[in-house]
Short mmCIF file of C-alpha atoms and ligand atoms in Angstrom, two decimals:
data_model
loop_
_atom_site.label_atom_id
_atom_site.label_comp_id
_atom_site.label_asym_id
_atom_site.label_seq_id
_atom_site.Cartn_x
_atom_site.Cartn_y
_atom_site.Cartn_z
CA MET A 1 -24.80 0.77 0.51
CA PRO A 2 -24.92 2.56 -2.87
CA PRO A 3 -21.69 3.84 -4.37
CA VAL A 4 -20.62 7.31 -3.34
CA PRO A 5 -21.62 9.77 -6.10
CA ALA A 6 -18.67 11.37 -7.84
CA SER A 7 -19.84 14.76 -6.58
CA ALA A 8 -19.36 13.61 -2.97
CA ILE A 9 -15.82 12.39 -3.42
CA ALA A 10 -14.14 15.79 -3.19
CA THR A 11 -15.90 16.39 0.14
CA ARG A 12 -14.92 13.00 1.48
CA LEU A 13 -11.35 13.47 0.31
CA SER A 14 -11.05 16.75 2.12
CA ALA A 15 -12.53 15.24 5.30
CA ILE A 16 -9.91 12.47 5.19
CA ARG A 17 -7.15 15.00 4.60
CA GLN A 18 -8.34 16.96 7.63
CA ARG A 19 -8.30 13.82 9.77
CA LEU A 20 -4.81 13.05 8.49
CA GLU A 21 -3.61 16.53 9.42
CA ALA A 22 -5.26 16.41 12.85
CA ALA A 23 -3.57 13.08 13.58
CA CYS A 24 -0.23 14.57 12.54
CA ARG A 25 -0.75 17.56 14.81
CA ARG A 26 -1.55 15.30 17.77
CA CYS A 27 1.79 13.54 17.47
CA GLY A 28 3.92 16.42 16.21
CA ARG A 29 4.48 15.13 12.71
CA ALA A 30 4.54 17.14 9.50
CA PRO A 31 1.46 16.35 7.38
CA GLU A 32 3.75 16.01 4.34
CA SER A 33 5.38 13.02 6.03
CA VAL A 34 2.22 10.96 5.45
CA GLN A 35 0.97 10.15 1.98
CA LEU A 36 -2.62 9.16 1.37
CA ILE A 37 -3.17 6.29 -1.04
CA ALA A 38 -6.68 6.18 -2.48
CA VAL A 39 -7.44 2.46 -2.61
CA SER A 40 -9.62 2.18 -5.69
CA LYS A 41 -9.93 -1.57 -6.14
CA LYS A 42 -13.42 -2.56 -7.26
CA GLN A 43 -14.38 1.08 -7.59
CA PRO A 44 -15.43 2.66 -10.88
CA VAL A 45 -13.02 4.67 -12.95
CA ALA A 46 -15.42 7.63 -12.70
CA ALA A 47 -14.89 7.70 -8.94
CA MET A 48 -11.13 7.71 -9.44
CA ALA A 49 -11.42 10.51 -11.98
CA ALA A 50 -13.43 12.51 -9.44
CA ALA A 51 -10.75 11.95 -6.80
CA ALA A 52 -8.04 12.93 -9.30
CA ALA A 53 -9.95 16.10 -10.18
CA ALA A 54 -10.02 16.91 -6.46
CA GLY A 55 -6.24 16.64 -6.30
CA GLN A 56 -5.64 13.00 -5.41
CA GLN A 57 -2.68 11.66 -7.40
CA LEU A 58 -1.78 8.45 -5.63
CA PHE A 59 -3.92 5.32 -6.10
CA GLY A 60 -3.62 1.75 -4.89
CA GLU A 61 -4.94 -1.28 -6.73
CA SER A 62 -5.03 -4.93 -5.70
CA TYR A 63 -5.72 -6.90 -8.87
CA VAL A 64 -3.38 -6.96 -11.85
CA GLN A 65 -5.99 -6.99 -14.61
CA GLU A 66 -8.00 -4.23 -13.02
CA PHE A 67 -4.82 -2.21 -12.48
CA ILE A 68 -3.91 -2.43 -16.18
CA ASP A 69 -7.44 -1.70 -17.40
CA LYS A 70 -7.82 1.36 -15.22
CA GLN A 71 -4.41 2.70 -16.09
CA GLN A 72 -5.36 2.56 -19.74
CA GLN A 73 -8.68 4.24 -19.14
CA LEU A 74 -7.37 7.00 -16.91
CA ASP A 75 -4.80 8.75 -19.01
CA LEU A 76 -3.69 11.13 -16.26
CA PRO A 77 -0.34 11.74 -14.57
CA LEU A 78 -1.14 9.59 -11.54
CA GLU A 79 1.05 7.46 -9.29
CA TRP A 80 -0.04 3.83 -9.06
CA HIS A 81 0.84 1.47 -6.24
CA PHE A 82 0.18 -2.25 -6.24
CA ILE A 83 -1.04 -3.42 -2.84
CA GLY A 84 -2.58 -6.85 -3.43
CA ALA A 85 -1.50 -10.46 -3.54
CA LEU A 86 0.84 -10.92 -6.50
CA GLN A 87 1.59 -14.08 -8.44
CA SER A 88 5.04 -14.27 -10.00
CA ASN A 89 3.64 -14.98 -13.46
CA LYS A 90 1.81 -11.65 -13.43
CA VAL A 91 4.74 -9.45 -12.45
CA LYS A 92 5.52 -8.81 -16.12
CA TYR A 93 2.24 -6.96 -16.56
CA LEU A 94 3.16 -4.49 -13.83
CA ARG A 95 6.70 -3.94 -15.10
CA GLY A 96 7.44 -0.23 -15.30
CA ARG A 97 3.81 0.67 -14.52
CA THR A 98 3.81 0.81 -10.75
CA ALA A 99 5.75 3.19 -8.53
CA LEU A 100 5.71 0.88 -5.50
CA ILE A 101 4.76 -2.74 -4.82
CA HIS A 102 3.60 -3.07 -1.19
CA SER A 103 3.01 -6.78 -1.05
CA VAL A 104 6.24 -8.70 -1.60
CA ASP A 105 6.42 -11.62 0.82
CA ARG A 106 8.74 -14.21 -0.67
CA TRP A 107 12.09 -14.60 -2.32
CA SER A 108 10.79 -16.10 -5.57
CA LEU A 109 8.53 -13.08 -6.10
CA ALA A 110 11.37 -10.64 -5.39
CA GLN A 111 13.57 -12.50 -7.89
CA GLU A 112 10.91 -12.26 -10.58
CA ILE A 113 10.47 -8.52 -9.95
CA ASP A 114 14.24 -8.16 -10.25
CA ARG A 115 14.24 -10.05 -13.54
CA GLN A 116 11.39 -8.03 -15.05
CA TRP A 117 12.65 -4.61 -13.96
CA GLY A 118 16.11 -5.62 -15.17
CA ARG A 119 14.67 -5.89 -18.66
CA ILE A 120 13.79 -2.21 -18.66
CA GLY A 121 16.98 -1.19 -16.88
CA GLN A 122 15.13 0.13 -13.85
CA ARG A 123 14.96 -0.59 -10.18
CA ALA A 124 11.60 -1.59 -8.71
CA ARG A 125 10.70 -0.03 -5.39
CA ILE A 126 9.14 -2.56 -3.04
CA LEU A 127 7.88 -3.08 0.50
CA LEU A 128 7.74 -6.36 2.35
CA GLN A 129 4.33 -7.36 3.63
CA VAL A 130 4.62 -8.73 7.15
CA ASN A 131 2.09 -11.14 8.62
CA LEU A 132 2.44 -9.91 12.19
CA ALA A 133 -0.24 -12.06 13.79
CA GLY A 134 0.55 -15.22 11.84
CA GLU A 135 -2.92 -15.26 10.29
CA THR A 136 -3.25 -18.19 7.91
CA SER A 137 -5.84 -16.32 5.84
CA LYS A 138 -3.37 -13.57 5.00
CA ALA A 139 -0.20 -13.28 2.99
CA GLY A 140 3.01 -11.87 4.39
CA VAL A 141 6.38 -12.94 5.63
CA ALA A 142 6.60 -14.08 9.25
CA PRO A 143 8.41 -11.58 11.49
CA ASP A 144 11.11 -14.11 12.34
CA GLN A 145 11.92 -14.61 8.66
CA LEU A 146 11.92 -10.98 7.75
CA SER A 147 15.57 -10.12 8.21
CA GLU A 148 16.76 -13.07 6.17
CA LEU A 149 14.44 -12.16 3.30
CA ALA A 150 15.52 -8.53 3.50
CA SER A 151 19.18 -9.46 3.31
CA GLN A 152 18.57 -11.75 0.32
CA ILE A 153 16.73 -8.94 -1.43
CA SER A 154 19.59 -6.54 -0.78
CA THR A 155 21.63 -8.55 -3.30
CA LEU A 156 19.20 -7.81 -6.15
CA ALA A 157 20.35 -5.10 -8.56
CA HIS A 158 16.89 -4.18 -9.85
CA VAL A 159 14.94 -4.12 -6.62
CA ARG A 160 15.12 -1.55 -3.86
CA LEU A 161 13.56 -2.52 -0.55
CA GLU A 162 12.22 0.66 1.04
CA GLY A 163 10.01 -0.46 3.88
CA LEU A 164 7.32 -2.65 5.36
CA MET A 165 3.58 -3.06 5.00
CA CYS A 166 1.03 -4.77 7.22
CA LEU A 167 -2.62 -5.69 7.19
CA PRO A 168 -3.17 -6.50 10.88
CA PRO A 169 -6.14 -8.35 12.37
CA TYR A 170 -9.32 -6.30 12.26
CA ALA A 171 -10.56 -4.84 15.52
CA ALA A 172 -13.61 -2.62 15.88
CA ASP A 173 -11.62 -0.45 18.27
CA PRO A 174 -8.58 0.97 16.42
CA GLU A 175 -6.72 1.23 19.72
CA GLN A 176 -6.48 -2.55 19.68
CA VAL A 177 -4.59 -2.36 16.40
CA ARG A 178 -2.00 0.05 17.78
CA PRO A 179 0.37 -2.65 19.11
CA TRP A 180 0.59 -4.20 15.63
CA PHE A 181 1.46 -0.86 14.06
CA ARG A 182 4.05 -0.27 16.73
CA GLN A 183 5.54 -3.69 16.09
CA LEU A 184 5.83 -2.97 12.37
CA ARG A 185 7.61 0.30 13.12
CA GLN A 186 10.06 -1.47 15.39
CA LEU A 187 10.78 -4.13 12.77
CA ALA A 188 11.41 -1.42 10.16
CA ALA A 189 13.72 0.43 12.54
CA THR A 190 15.75 -2.72 13.10
CA LEU A 191 16.20 -3.08 9.37
CA GLN A 192 16.79 0.66 8.91
CA LEU A 193 13.86 0.95 6.52
CA GLU A 194 11.95 4.22 6.35
CA VAL A 195 8.67 3.51 4.61
CA LEU A 196 5.76 2.21 6.69
CA SER A 197 2.57 1.35 4.81
CA MET A 198 -0.06 0.85 7.49
CA GLY A 199 -3.53 2.04 8.40
CA MET A 200 -6.80 1.79 6.49
CA SER A 201 -10.17 3.55 6.60
CA HIS A 202 -11.04 2.78 10.19
CA ASP A 203 -7.62 2.91 11.82
CA PHE A 204 -5.38 5.25 9.84
CA GLU A 205 -5.18 7.88 12.57
CA VAL A 206 -3.71 5.40 15.02
CA ALA A 207 -1.34 4.22 12.29
CA ILE A 208 -0.16 7.81 11.75
CA GLU A 209 0.46 8.19 15.47
CA GLU A 210 2.58 5.05 15.26
CA GLY A 211 4.64 6.33 12.36
CA ALA A 212 2.85 5.40 9.13
CA THR A 213 4.31 7.14 6.08
CA LEU A 214 1.72 5.68 3.69
CA ILE A 215 -1.91 5.12 4.62
CA ARG A 216 -4.20 3.06 2.39
CA VAL A 217 -7.76 4.35 2.45
CA GLY A 218 -10.56 2.85 0.36
CA THR A 219 -14.04 2.73 1.89
CA ALA A 220 -13.81 6.06 3.74
CA LEU A 221 -13.19 7.77 0.41
CA PHE A 222 -15.12 5.76 -2.15
CA GLY A 223 -17.74 3.94 -0.09
CA GLU A 224 -18.35 0.20 0.02
CA ARG A 225 -16.96 -1.93 -2.78
CA ASP A 226 -19.18 -4.23 -4.86
C1 LIG B 1 -8.74 -2.94 0.30
C2 LIG B 1 -7.47 -2.62 0.97
C3 LIG B 1 -7.31 -1.44 1.71
C4 LIG B 1 -8.41 -0.43 1.93
O1 LIG B 1 -9.26 -0.83 2.94
P1 LIG B 1 -10.47 0.13 3.47
O2 LIG B 1 -10.86 -0.49 4.75
O3 LIG B 1 -11.52 0.09 2.42
O4 LIG B 1 -9.89 1.48 3.64
C5 LIG B 1 -6.08 -1.20 2.28
N1 LIG B 1 -5.05 -2.05 2.13
C6 LIG B 1 -5.16 -3.18 1.42
C7 LIG B 1 -3.98 -4.08 1.29
C8 LIG B 1 -6.37 -3.51 0.81
O5 LIG B 1 -6.46 -4.65 0.14
#
């Protein structure tokens, strides 16, 4: 599939926004309670610029080098989230440059984020990625280790744990993903965390119905990645 032309991105963005609003109406939520993250990994900067011109301010990237490169190229007042696997030795490159890290899944990584953000006298906002189905191919803390990790993190002065993120098993029918979203919401409620990052291109409406506050949409907006 060829990349989506920049001229089509505004149209696709507004279609996604309409779907977001319709999902909110169905479950009686305010549309402002759900933020759309444009997942721009492996997409050209021109496509991001087109989305920004159409009003999209929040972007999600998965690779540190690409994140840095694009941030330098796109000198716009955007909000950047980091959503991919993160090695501790690369945290320093993100220091002060990302509004939210979605993918923290271990104590050593949280400690390194704390150390780096401490150097700039700020507090990093983070989510814990939860591996709900115990998939070996995916990162994430196991549900039964979540509360211990959360309580360790609560001792860190330069990290603020705000919520949970998941990347559940793919199912062609989004209804089959619903129980995973519901489980993430229940885990967050137990920990009194408010932010729920869940739902992607093919299942974000179900995620919204289950309480998502951040949805991460790539393909539906930008088309297939290289
Ligand atoms: C790539 C990616 C997405 C976007 O997926 P689409 O199916 O293209 O919408 C969302 N979340 C994470 C963590 C990703 O890596």
